């Protein structure tokens, strides 16, 4: 009898420790990626932009495990140094939209009425355009480069966060504790940002993780098109573009940065998935 | 006890009417409600589900949102809460008038520690610094009888039991020593022993803090055990009003009589409980005349044609029934 009771007592405790496997694998991938991004010099065997005319377009060897490109630069070192830029893109291109979209979404969700009607039309306008086309259009107006790319992504990206948060706040504001806040005489600002938002932000955080994967894809797409990071900077999209003329003879120039994109994107997706799973369990 | 009209003490509600504009037409949720609550008085508001008792409370507090619309007067300390600008009303809410809800589970924010939620009220209405707020929070936890207050303040609502949650809710409501507490079915979601503890707590607080209480409930036992006066609501209107003793001794409205007849009592010979036939009317199409006539065994022609006014029968006794004498004279049901 007492054994059974103990087991019941232990079980929830045990389950709380069991994190989703997706979360763990995602966290490992992103953790390692961040480590490389912060200290690329520790991992890269060569200078990423140093030319070596004695070793042009060399295939993978022990000296150059990922081979060299058309200027003799070490592809492995470039892939490693690109982590710094691409992880930066993942964070910088999403953190602004995340914060701004959350604030707007919280306001719109709580206020409703006219604000919601206007917001709805803005969402429609943004969603009707293909995301990439809109960003490319904005970048070509502002000019290429990483800074302008963040602006372009930010102008479009906040809408998705705002939509998620607004929908959640709309649910939360009808609950008793929101009424309780009003009854206690809290200001609307206080109710929205201190009481409702912590309950409404989960989907936005989960989406944020997925969005970082999308940001890396977008960043390297723009790099490929020459609208994002500029050569000779080591960036995966730029590297793939560098290798496109040598695809048949020196596949390694483009393929290895491509694999890096896939792995990092997968890491963020797993992290987002795992977080979503974790939050669902908690509810 | 007569409430001080115009004296600035207590709550005076006059002609409170709340309409909801629904797709099926105007729903009259609260119609022409008059209610007085004197200082230190505990008034019960009783009725079936959908009789408008909770909406009355929410209308008093200004919680009705579109498509709802509130008219009438809610006087508190000489000021009209209905006509008051939002900012002024916000200052009164939580400091002078507080409210507690039926579901302590949902009325507390699930992601914030209880202590923080307690202190929020103090942040909103006082100039106390962090240390003083903490001290006041501890004091409040002791007032409402939550043991191990120091530790409990850092815990989250899900770590509290139902009764403890309601105590915490009451503590939050009491933070600024309100003069009026509106309690919306505070014990309905709790089991009977906890229910009793919470009611005793409310009574005790009423005495210690000289606070007026409006208690909404569908439980006549709760009213009998706690309130000084009571008002019975049906289809958005008050149909009978009086001191608890008077109303229980001699109900004068057939609906009150029906309610009392449907409650089992200890000590009496066991018989079938009588229930009120039929269901409450929909608020969008109330029957003509007295809203209760389709379910009333005393109904006559006049009940189907005219709505009986709420008439005074001596001090503090009001009833809205053409046949209240017949109801009063009917065979005792208790």
XYZ file of C-alpha atoms in Angstrom:
617
model
C 0.000 0.000 0.000
C 2.652 2.459 1.060
C 4.763 1.489 -1.925
C 1.918 2.341 -4.275
C 1.466 5.721 -2.635
C 5.137 6.460 -2.973
C 5.084 5.559 -6.626
C 2.218 7.907 -7.283
C 4.045 10.578 -5.378
C 7.206 10.097 -7.390
C 5.708 9.809 -10.814
C 4.779 13.462 -11.501
C 8.148 14.558 -10.154
C 9.856 12.201 -12.558
C 7.750 13.345 -15.467
C 8.543 16.974 -14.846
C 12.220 16.179 -15.401
C 11.590 14.418 -18.698
C 12.032 17.158 -21.280
C 10.848 16.487 -24.830
C 13.565 14.827 -26.883
C 13.083 17.401 -29.636
C 13.847 20.153 -27.142
C 17.049 18.502 -25.971
C 18.402 17.806 -29.479
C 17.408 21.312 -30.647
C 19.080 22.892 -27.638
C 22.285 20.931 -28.259
C 22.461 21.976 -31.934
C 21.752 25.631 -31.157
C 24.085 25.596 -28.147
C 26.987 24.331 -30.251
C 26.097 26.776 -33.039
C 26.166 29.683 -30.603
C 29.498 28.529 -29.227
C 30.968 28.465 -32.746
C 29.362 31.828 -33.522
C 30.929 33.509 -30.501
C 34.413 31.972 -30.865
C 34.903 31.074 -34.561
C 38.669 31.554 -34.327
C 38.899 28.674 -31.836
C 37.433 26.248 -34.348
C 38.570 27.533 -37.750
C 41.936 26.203 -38.947
C 42.558 29.082 -41.415
C 41.766 32.746 -41.937
C 38.387 32.787 -43.737
C 39.311 35.548 -46.192
C 43.003 34.770 -46.767
C 43.673 33.876 -50.417
C 45.934 30.936 -51.222
C 46.728 30.834 -54.943
C 48.687 27.614 -54.489
C 45.510 25.734 -53.498
C 42.696 26.848 -55.816
C 39.516 24.725 -56.033
C 41.067 21.829 -54.119
C 38.709 19.035 -53.148
C 38.341 17.847 -49.539
C 41.685 16.705 -48.172
C 43.115 16.318 -44.685
C 44.614 19.826 -44.874
C 41.310 21.289 -46.147
C 38.535 18.932 -44.971
C 35.823 20.916 -46.854
C 38.140 21.829 -49.725
C 39.025 25.316 -50.983
C 37.162 27.803 -53.200
C 38.172 29.660 -56.346
C 40.440 32.010 -54.384
C 41.989 29.195 -52.381
C 40.095 30.142 -49.207
C 39.453 27.268 -46.791
C 35.739 26.361 -47.048
C 35.626 24.873 -43.544
C 36.991 28.072 -42.010
C 34.514 30.132 -44.014
C 31.592 27.930 -42.954
C 32.698 28.296 -39.318
C 33.153 32.051 -39.500
C 29.790 32.353 -41.263
C 28.164 31.108 -38.041
C 28.897 34.507 -36.525
C 26.978 36.349 -39.234
C 24.190 33.834 -39.742
C 23.406 33.388 -36.039
C 23.449 37.146 -35.763
C 20.925 37.301 -38.615
C 18.774 34.706 -36.834
C 18.643 36.823 -33.688
C 18.730 40.400 -35.010
C 16.216 39.824 -37.782
C 13.682 38.369 -35.322
C 14.146 40.047 -31.948
C 12.869 43.425 -33.170
C 9.730 41.989 -34.786
C 9.202 39.802 -31.721
C 9.229 42.740 -29.300
C 7.378 45.208 -31.493
C 4.840 42.633 -32.691
C 4.159 41.499 -29.135
C 3.494 45.029 -27.937
C 1.243 45.869 -30.877
C -0.534 42.524 -30.618
C -1.163 42.964 -26.902
C -2.587 46.437 -27.476
C -4.747 45.396 -30.418
C -6.015 42.288 -28.665
C -6.998 44.223 -25.572
C -8.394 47.339 -27.222
C -10.366 45.584 -29.972
C -12.732 47.788 -31.947
C -11.191 50.228 -34.419
C -7.591 49.286 -33.589
C -8.399 45.679 -34.364
C -10.138 46.538 -37.624
C -7.171 48.583 -38.854
C -4.719 45.928 -37.731
C -6.714 43.277 -39.577
C -6.326 45.168 -42.856
C -2.586 45.630 -42.292
C -2.243 41.906 -41.716
C -4.186 41.191 -44.903
C -1.982 43.562 -46.890
C 1.238 41.978 -45.630
C 0.084 38.395 -45.946
C -1.136 38.811 -49.518
C 2.421 39.601 -50.677
C 4.892 36.724 -50.759
C 7.229 37.373 -47.827
C 10.466 37.078 -49.799
C 9.281 39.334 -52.624
C 8.257 42.014 -50.148
C 11.594 41.859 -48.342
C 13.546 41.967 -51.615
C 11.511 44.985 -52.715
C 12.264 46.815 -49.465
C 15.960 45.903 -49.571
C 16.296 47.131 -53.145
C 14.810 50.452 -52.096
C 17.039 50.799 -49.020
C 20.114 49.295 -50.651
C 21.847 45.969 -49.950
C 23.613 45.110 -46.705
C 22.861 43.420 -43.400
C 21.501 46.509 -41.608
C 18.954 47.235 -44.291
C 18.032 43.584 -44.400
C 17.101 43.689 -40.687
C 14.936 46.717 -41.350
C 13.244 45.020 -44.281
C 12.552 41.819 -42.360
C 11.370 43.846 -39.375
C 8.853 45.837 -41.404
C 7.184 42.630 -42.526
C 7.897 40.181 -39.729
C 6.258 41.860 -36.724
C 2.822 41.211 -38.192
C 2.995 37.492 -37.508
C 3.918 37.963 -33.855
C 1.277 40.618 -33.398
C -1.356 38.319 -34.837
C -0.445 35.478 -32.488
C -0.330 37.665 -29.393
C -3.521 39.547 -30.271
C -5.458 36.299 -30.645
C -4.188 35.033 -27.298
C -4.800 38.306 -25.447
C -8.332 38.335 -26.807
C -8.922 35.006 -25.090
C -7.175 36.005 -21.865
C -8.946 39.335 -21.441
C -12.293 37.552 -21.103
C -11.079 35.430 -18.195
C -11.949 36.156 -14.593
C -8.495 37.245 -13.575
C -8.593 40.055 -16.143
C -11.919 41.187 -14.672
C -10.358 40.832 -11.246
C -7.591 43.174 -12.366
C -10.123 45.728 -13.594
C -12.034 45.384 -10.344
C -8.877 46.050 -8.365
C -8.582 49.300 -10.247
C -5.448 48.510 -12.235
C -4.739 50.631 -15.278
C -5.346 48.993 -18.663
C -1.601 49.179 -19.352
C -0.872 47.291 -16.178
C -3.515 44.657 -16.894
C -2.317 44.045 -20.442
C 1.427 43.975 -19.965
C 1.817 42.641 -16.462
C -1.147 40.312 -16.130
C -2.347 39.204 -19.564
C 0.890 39.147 -21.545
C 2.721 36.522 -19.466
C -0.230 34.241 -20.175
C -0.443 35.128 -23.847
C 3.148 35.143 -25.008
C 3.824 31.391 -25.250
C 2.762 30.917 -28.901
C 4.840 33.943 -29.887
C 7.933 32.493 -28.221
C 7.424 29.149 -29.955
C 6.979 30.916 -33.285
C 10.067 32.975 -32.566
C 12.217 29.828 -32.624
C 10.782 28.728 -35.967
C 11.154 32.266 -37.251
C 14.884 32.182 -36.506
C 15.183 29.187 -38.822
C 13.273 31.136 -41.458
C 15.491 34.176 -40.857
C 18.616 32.146 -41.550
C 17.076 30.833 -44.760
C 16.030 34.346 -45.729
C 19.401 35.830 -44.771
C 21.298 33.329 -46.863
C 18.821 33.730 -49.745
C 19.444 37.463 -49.723
C 23.178 36.840 -49.375
C 22.970 34.560 -52.406
C 21.141 37.269 -54.347
C 23.729 39.826 -53.276
C 21.237 41.802 -51.180
C 22.311 40.647 -47.721
C 25.830 40.161 -46.401
C 28.380 41.415 -48.911
C 31.423 39.525 -50.219
C 34.092 38.785 -49.163
C 32.328 38.298 -45.802
C 31.872 34.653 -44.931
C 28.133 34.011 -45.026
C 26.478 30.771 -46.116
C 24.337 32.351 -48.830
C 27.306 34.313 -50.163
C 29.391 31.123 -50.169
C 26.745 29.194 -52.080
C 26.639 32.008 -54.621
C 30.459 31.889 -54.852
C 30.305 28.228 -55.716
C 27.422 28.272 -58.168
C 29.712 28.621 -61.231
C 31.774 25.637 -60.104
C 28.930 23.284 -59.191
C 29.995 20.602 -61.673
C 33.704 20.747 -60.843
C 33.916 21.939 -57.211
C 30.651 20.969 -55.540
C 32.141 21.373 -52.022
C 32.137 25.192 -52.179
C 28.313 25.300 -52.169
C 27.317 22.022 -50.564
C 29.003 22.453 -47.163
C 27.473 25.886 -46.414
C 24.149 24.387 -47.537
C 24.494 21.590 -44.994
C 25.291 24.168 -42.310
C 22.050 26.005 -43.161
C 20.069 22.777 -42.952
C 21.537 21.768 -39.596
C 21.079 25.166 -37.968
C 17.549 25.528 -39.349
C 16.744 22.055 -38.068
C 18.129 23.025 -34.644
C 15.819 26.029 -34.352
C 12.828 24.034 -35.596
C 13.470 21.275 -33.069
C 13.874 23.852 -30.321
C 10.566 25.504 -31.261
C 8.822 22.146 -31.492
C 10.203 21.041 -28.144
C 9.165 24.292 -26.489
C 5.653 23.953 -27.892
C 5.484 20.413 -26.538
C 6.732 21.502 -23.144
C 4.197 24.327 -22.889
C 1.365 22.023 -23.917
C 2.266 19.602 -21.163
C 2.406 22.389 -18.607
C -1.057 23.678 -19.451
C -31.514 48.976 9.330
C -32.230 51.673 6.818
C -29.514 52.745 4.453
C -28.498 56.344 4.485
C -29.737 57.800 1.222
C -27.874 60.973 0.453
C -25.842 60.764 3.629
C -22.838 59.672 1.637
C -22.600 56.457 3.568
C -23.133 53.094 1.970
C -24.268 52.140 -1.478
C -27.473 53.403 -3.048
C -28.619 51.860 -6.311
C -31.547 53.433 -8.132
C -33.159 52.235 -11.328
C -30.164 50.175 -12.394
C -30.906 48.713 -15.823
C -28.544 46.658 -17.953
C -29.350 45.821 -21.546
C -27.407 43.566 -23.871
C -27.773 44.111 -27.588
C -27.815 40.539 -28.879
C -28.532 39.197 -32.365
C -31.845 37.907 -31.037
C -32.878 41.304 -29.757
C -32.390 43.357 -26.628
C -31.801 41.206 -23.586
C -32.956 42.852 -20.400
C -30.521 41.377 -17.906
C -31.155 43.796 -15.066
C -34.316 45.898 -14.927
C -34.909 48.852 -12.676
C -33.121 47.508 -9.617
C -33.148 49.564 -6.423
C -30.854 48.436 -3.653
C -29.499 50.020 -0.490
C -26.547 48.729 1.448
C -25.830 50.457 4.727
C -22.416 50.690 6.386
C -21.404 47.378 7.898
C -24.449 45.688 6.458
C -24.446 42.345 4.677
C -27.051 42.102 1.949
C -27.821 38.910 0.076
C -28.899 38.791 -3.548
C -30.487 35.474 -4.412
C -32.024 33.938 -7.504
C -31.747 31.175 -10.073
C -29.031 31.074 -12.711
C -29.720 33.817 -15.230
C -31.856 35.881 -12.876
C -29.467 38.810 -13.240
C -27.826 38.767 -9.851
C -24.248 38.550 -11.101
C -24.907 41.090 -13.838
C -26.282 43.440 -11.178
C -23.034 43.152 -9.280
C -20.955 43.658 -12.398
C -23.066 46.654 -13.397
C -22.473 48.238 -10.002
C -18.764 47.719 -10.489
C -18.792 49.060 -14.054
C -17.577 45.785 -15.529
C -20.197 45.586 -18.271
C -18.606 45.878 -21.706
C -20.177 46.332 -25.108
C -22.648 45.070 -26.263
C -23.898 45.664 -22.725
C -25.278 49.019 -21.660
C -25.930 50.233 -18.123
C -28.283 53.038 -17.080
C -29.494 54.219 -13.704
C -27.694 55.489 -10.668
C -25.148 53.767 -8.465
C -24.353 56.181 -5.693
C -21.321 55.583 -3.555
C -20.255 58.239 -1.083
C -22.320 60.836 -2.927
C -20.782 60.033 -6.313
C -22.472 58.247 -9.200
C -20.355 55.299 -10.334
C -22.259 54.890 -13.605
C -21.688 58.454 -14.799
C -18.161 58.694 -13.421
C -15.156 59.076 -15.770
C -13.140 55.874 -16.199
C -10.054 57.170 -14.413
C -12.006 58.205 -11.302
C -13.812 54.877 -11.261
C -10.488 53.063 -11.518
C -9.270 54.808 -8.383
C -12.345 53.740 -6.424
C -12.215 50.144 -7.621
C -9.931 48.057 -5.495
C -9.456 50.743 -2.883
C -12.959 51.686 -1.703
C -14.941 48.947 -3.420
C -13.542 45.493 -3.975
C -14.961 42.387 -5.555
C -14.351 38.671 -5.254
C -15.351 36.055 -7.777
C -16.940 32.667 -7.878
C -13.989 30.744 -9.275
C -10.830 31.455 -7.298
C -9.146 29.136 -9.799
C -9.604 31.509 -12.704
C -9.739 34.810 -10.846
C -6.082 34.540 -9.890
C -3.419 34.941 -12.539
C -1.888 31.490 -13.063
C 1.608 32.715 -13.963
C 2.270 35.225 -11.174
C 3.131 34.385 -7.552
C 0.327 35.073 -5.103
C 2.420 37.572 -3.153
C 3.062 39.613 -6.267
C -0.639 39.682 -7.114
C -1.345 40.847 -3.576
C 1.172 43.629 -3.843
C -0.181 44.724 -7.231
C -3.203 46.194 -5.517
C -0.973 48.164 -3.164
C 1.126 49.384 -6.079
C -2.010 50.584 -7.842
C -3.557 52.427 -4.912
C -0.923 53.293 -2.316
C 2.513 54.852 -2.111
C 3.981 52.114 0.050
C 7.528 51.070 -0.812
C 8.556 47.492 -1.533
C 9.307 46.625 2.092
C 6.071 48.112 3.408
C 4.103 46.312 0.697
C 5.690 43.022 1.700
C 4.792 43.659 5.327
C 1.215 44.522 4.399
C 0.996 41.392 2.235
C 2.086 39.257 5.188
C -0.421 40.998 7.415
C -3.213 40.346 4.893
C -2.290 36.680 4.621
C -2.617 36.462 8.390
C -5.940 38.315 8.391
C -7.488 35.828 5.981
C -5.913 32.898 7.815
C -3.360 31.530 5.378
C -0.686 29.730 7.401
C 3.039 29.911 6.600
C 2.429 33.237 4.921
C 6.085 33.995 4.300
C 6.524 30.912 2.145
C 3.050 31.062 0.642
C 3.616 34.516 -0.790
C 6.183 33.122 -3.191
C 3.979 30.278 -4.374
C 1.745 30.210 -7.442
C -2.030 29.834 -7.424
C -1.845 26.207 -8.599
C 0.009 25.367 -5.397
C -2.982 26.577 -3.361
C -6.071 24.514 -2.568
C -9.480 25.867 -3.587
C -10.233 27.287 -0.157
C -6.790 28.821 0.164
C -7.157 30.382 -3.287
C -10.397 32.037 -2.263
C -8.686 33.275 0.899
C -5.876 34.693 -1.218
C -8.467 36.336 -3.484
C -10.121 37.880 -0.437
C -6.734 39.048 0.823
C -6.108 40.811 -2.500
C -9.540 42.409 -2.334
C -8.900 43.591 1.222
C -5.471 45.041 0.488
C -6.602 48.662 0.654
C -9.267 48.141 3.346
C -12.312 48.609 1.113
C -15.552 49.894 2.590
C -17.670 47.710 0.343
C -17.062 44.151 -0.772
C -19.036 42.700 -3.656
C -18.933 38.920 -3.452
C -20.076 37.047 -6.549
C -20.930 33.523 -5.370
C -17.705 33.317 -3.361
C -18.430 29.848 -2.002
C -20.192 28.122 -4.888
C -17.057 26.427 -6.204
C -15.932 25.223 -2.770
C -16.953 22.178 -0.821
C -19.227 22.582 2.136
C -16.729 22.639 4.991
C -14.526 25.168 3.200
C -17.642 27.122 2.270
C -18.450 27.492 5.943
C -14.918 28.680 6.755
C -14.978 31.303 4.018
C -18.388 32.618 5.091
C -17.240 32.827 8.703
C -14.191 34.705 7.472
C -16.371 37.164 5.567
C -18.589 37.733 8.589
C -15.588 38.194 10.813
C -13.994 40.655 8.396
C -17.252 42.566 8.077
C -17.277 43.041 11.850
C -13.596 43.817 12.228
C -13.229 46.158 9.274
C -16.736 47.704 9.390
C -17.187 46.754 5.757
C -20.444 46.460 3.837
C -20.912 43.278 1.856
C -23.172 42.407 -1.048
C -23.311 38.647 -1.320
C -24.630 37.102 -4.502
C -25.572 33.466 -4.249
C -28.165 30.926 -5.268
C -27.794 29.187 -1.951
C -30.490 30.200 0.533
C -28.598 28.482 3.334
C -25.685 30.857 2.805
C -28.022 33.866 2.955
C -29.708 32.603 6.108
C -26.399 32.065 7.827
C -24.777 35.381 7.007
C -26.941 38.214 5.733
C -28.938 40.941 7.439
C -31.217 41.684 4.545
C -31.939 39.909 1.291
C -33.314 40.646 -2.137
C -34.762 37.946 -4.370
C -34.271 38.412 -8.107
C -36.247 36.918 -10.943
C -35.728 37.666 -14.657
C -33.628 40.723 -13.896
C -35.967 42.295 -11.373
C -36.092 42.328 -7.620
C -39.328 40.581 -6.696
C -39.013 40.535 -2.943
C -36.896 42.275 -0.401
C -36.697 42.383 3.372
C -34.770 41.316 6.391
C -33.647 37.709 6.187
C -35.788 36.782 9.196
C -38.952 38.312 7.721
C -38.533 36.823 4.285
C -37.771 33.345 5.589
C -40.624 33.468 8.104
C -43.236 34.676 5.681
C -42.355 34.820 1.999
C -44.761 37.083 0.151
C -43.763 36.357 -3.420
C -44.661 32.975 -4.912
C -41.142 32.697 -6.350
C -39.511 33.181 -2.952
C -41.960 30.697 -1.567
C -40.985 28.235 -4.270
C -37.283 28.743 -3.600
C -37.713 28.171 0.112
C -39.856 25.102 -0.532
C -37.167 23.531 -2.671
C -34.530 23.535 0.061
C -34.194 20.483 2.294
C -34.114 21.238 6.001
C -32.636 19.423 8.903
C -34.984 18.515 11.753
C -38.150 18.582 9.649
C -40.170 15.548 8.664
C -38.814 14.225 5.402
C -41.186 14.886 2.539
C -40.809 15.355 -1.174
C -38.990 18.583 -1.977
C -41.211 20.856 -3.991
C -39.648 22.336 -7.078
C -40.722 25.278 -9.178
C -42.203 23.960 -12.412
C -40.837 25.213 -15.708
C -37.693 27.175 -16.485
C -36.816 30.858 -16.201
C -37.857 32.879 -19.256
C -35.378 33.959 -21.915
C -34.277 37.517 -21.369
C -34.956 38.555 -24.953
C -38.654 37.678 -24.842
C -40.040 38.057 -21.361
C -43.688 37.128 -20.923
C -46.178 39.997 -20.732
C -47.283 41.027 -17.270
C -45.507 39.408 -14.374
C -42.449 37.519 -15.669
C -43.158 34.726 -13.215
C -46.822 34.098 -14.113
C -46.264 31.067 -16.397
C -44.728 29.194 -13.472
C -46.946 30.612 -10.724
C -49.772 28.720 -9.063
C -51.243 31.946 -7.702
C -51.456 33.640 -11.110
C -54.702 35.259 -12.228
C -55.688 37.321 -15.273
C -54.166 40.512 -13.984
C -50.764 38.797 -13.684
C -50.815 38.028 -17.411
C -51.645 41.602 -18.362
C -49.884 43.895 -15.953
C -46.519 43.803 -14.332
C -46.861 44.111 -10.562
C -44.885 47.063 -9.169
C -42.432 46.584 -6.310
C -44.502 47.959 -3.474
C -43.436 48.726 0.062
C -45.072 46.804 2.876
C -43.940 48.593 5.960
C -40.384 49.271 6.930
C -37.874 47.562 4.707
C -40.216 45.052 3.182
C -40.992 45.161 -0.499
C -42.696 42.717 -2.817
C -43.748 42.728 -6.444
C -46.864 40.566 -6.501
C -50.566 41.320 -6.824
C -51.419 38.395 -4.597
C -48.868 38.749 -1.847
C -51.567 38.508 0.804
C -52.714 35.169 -0.551
C -49.103 33.983 -0.757
C -48.426 35.063 2.812
C -51.602 33.394 4.023
C -50.913 30.153 2.177
C -50.059 27.095 4.140
C -46.623 27.378 5.711
C -43.988 25.574 3.723
C -41.295 25.503 6.333
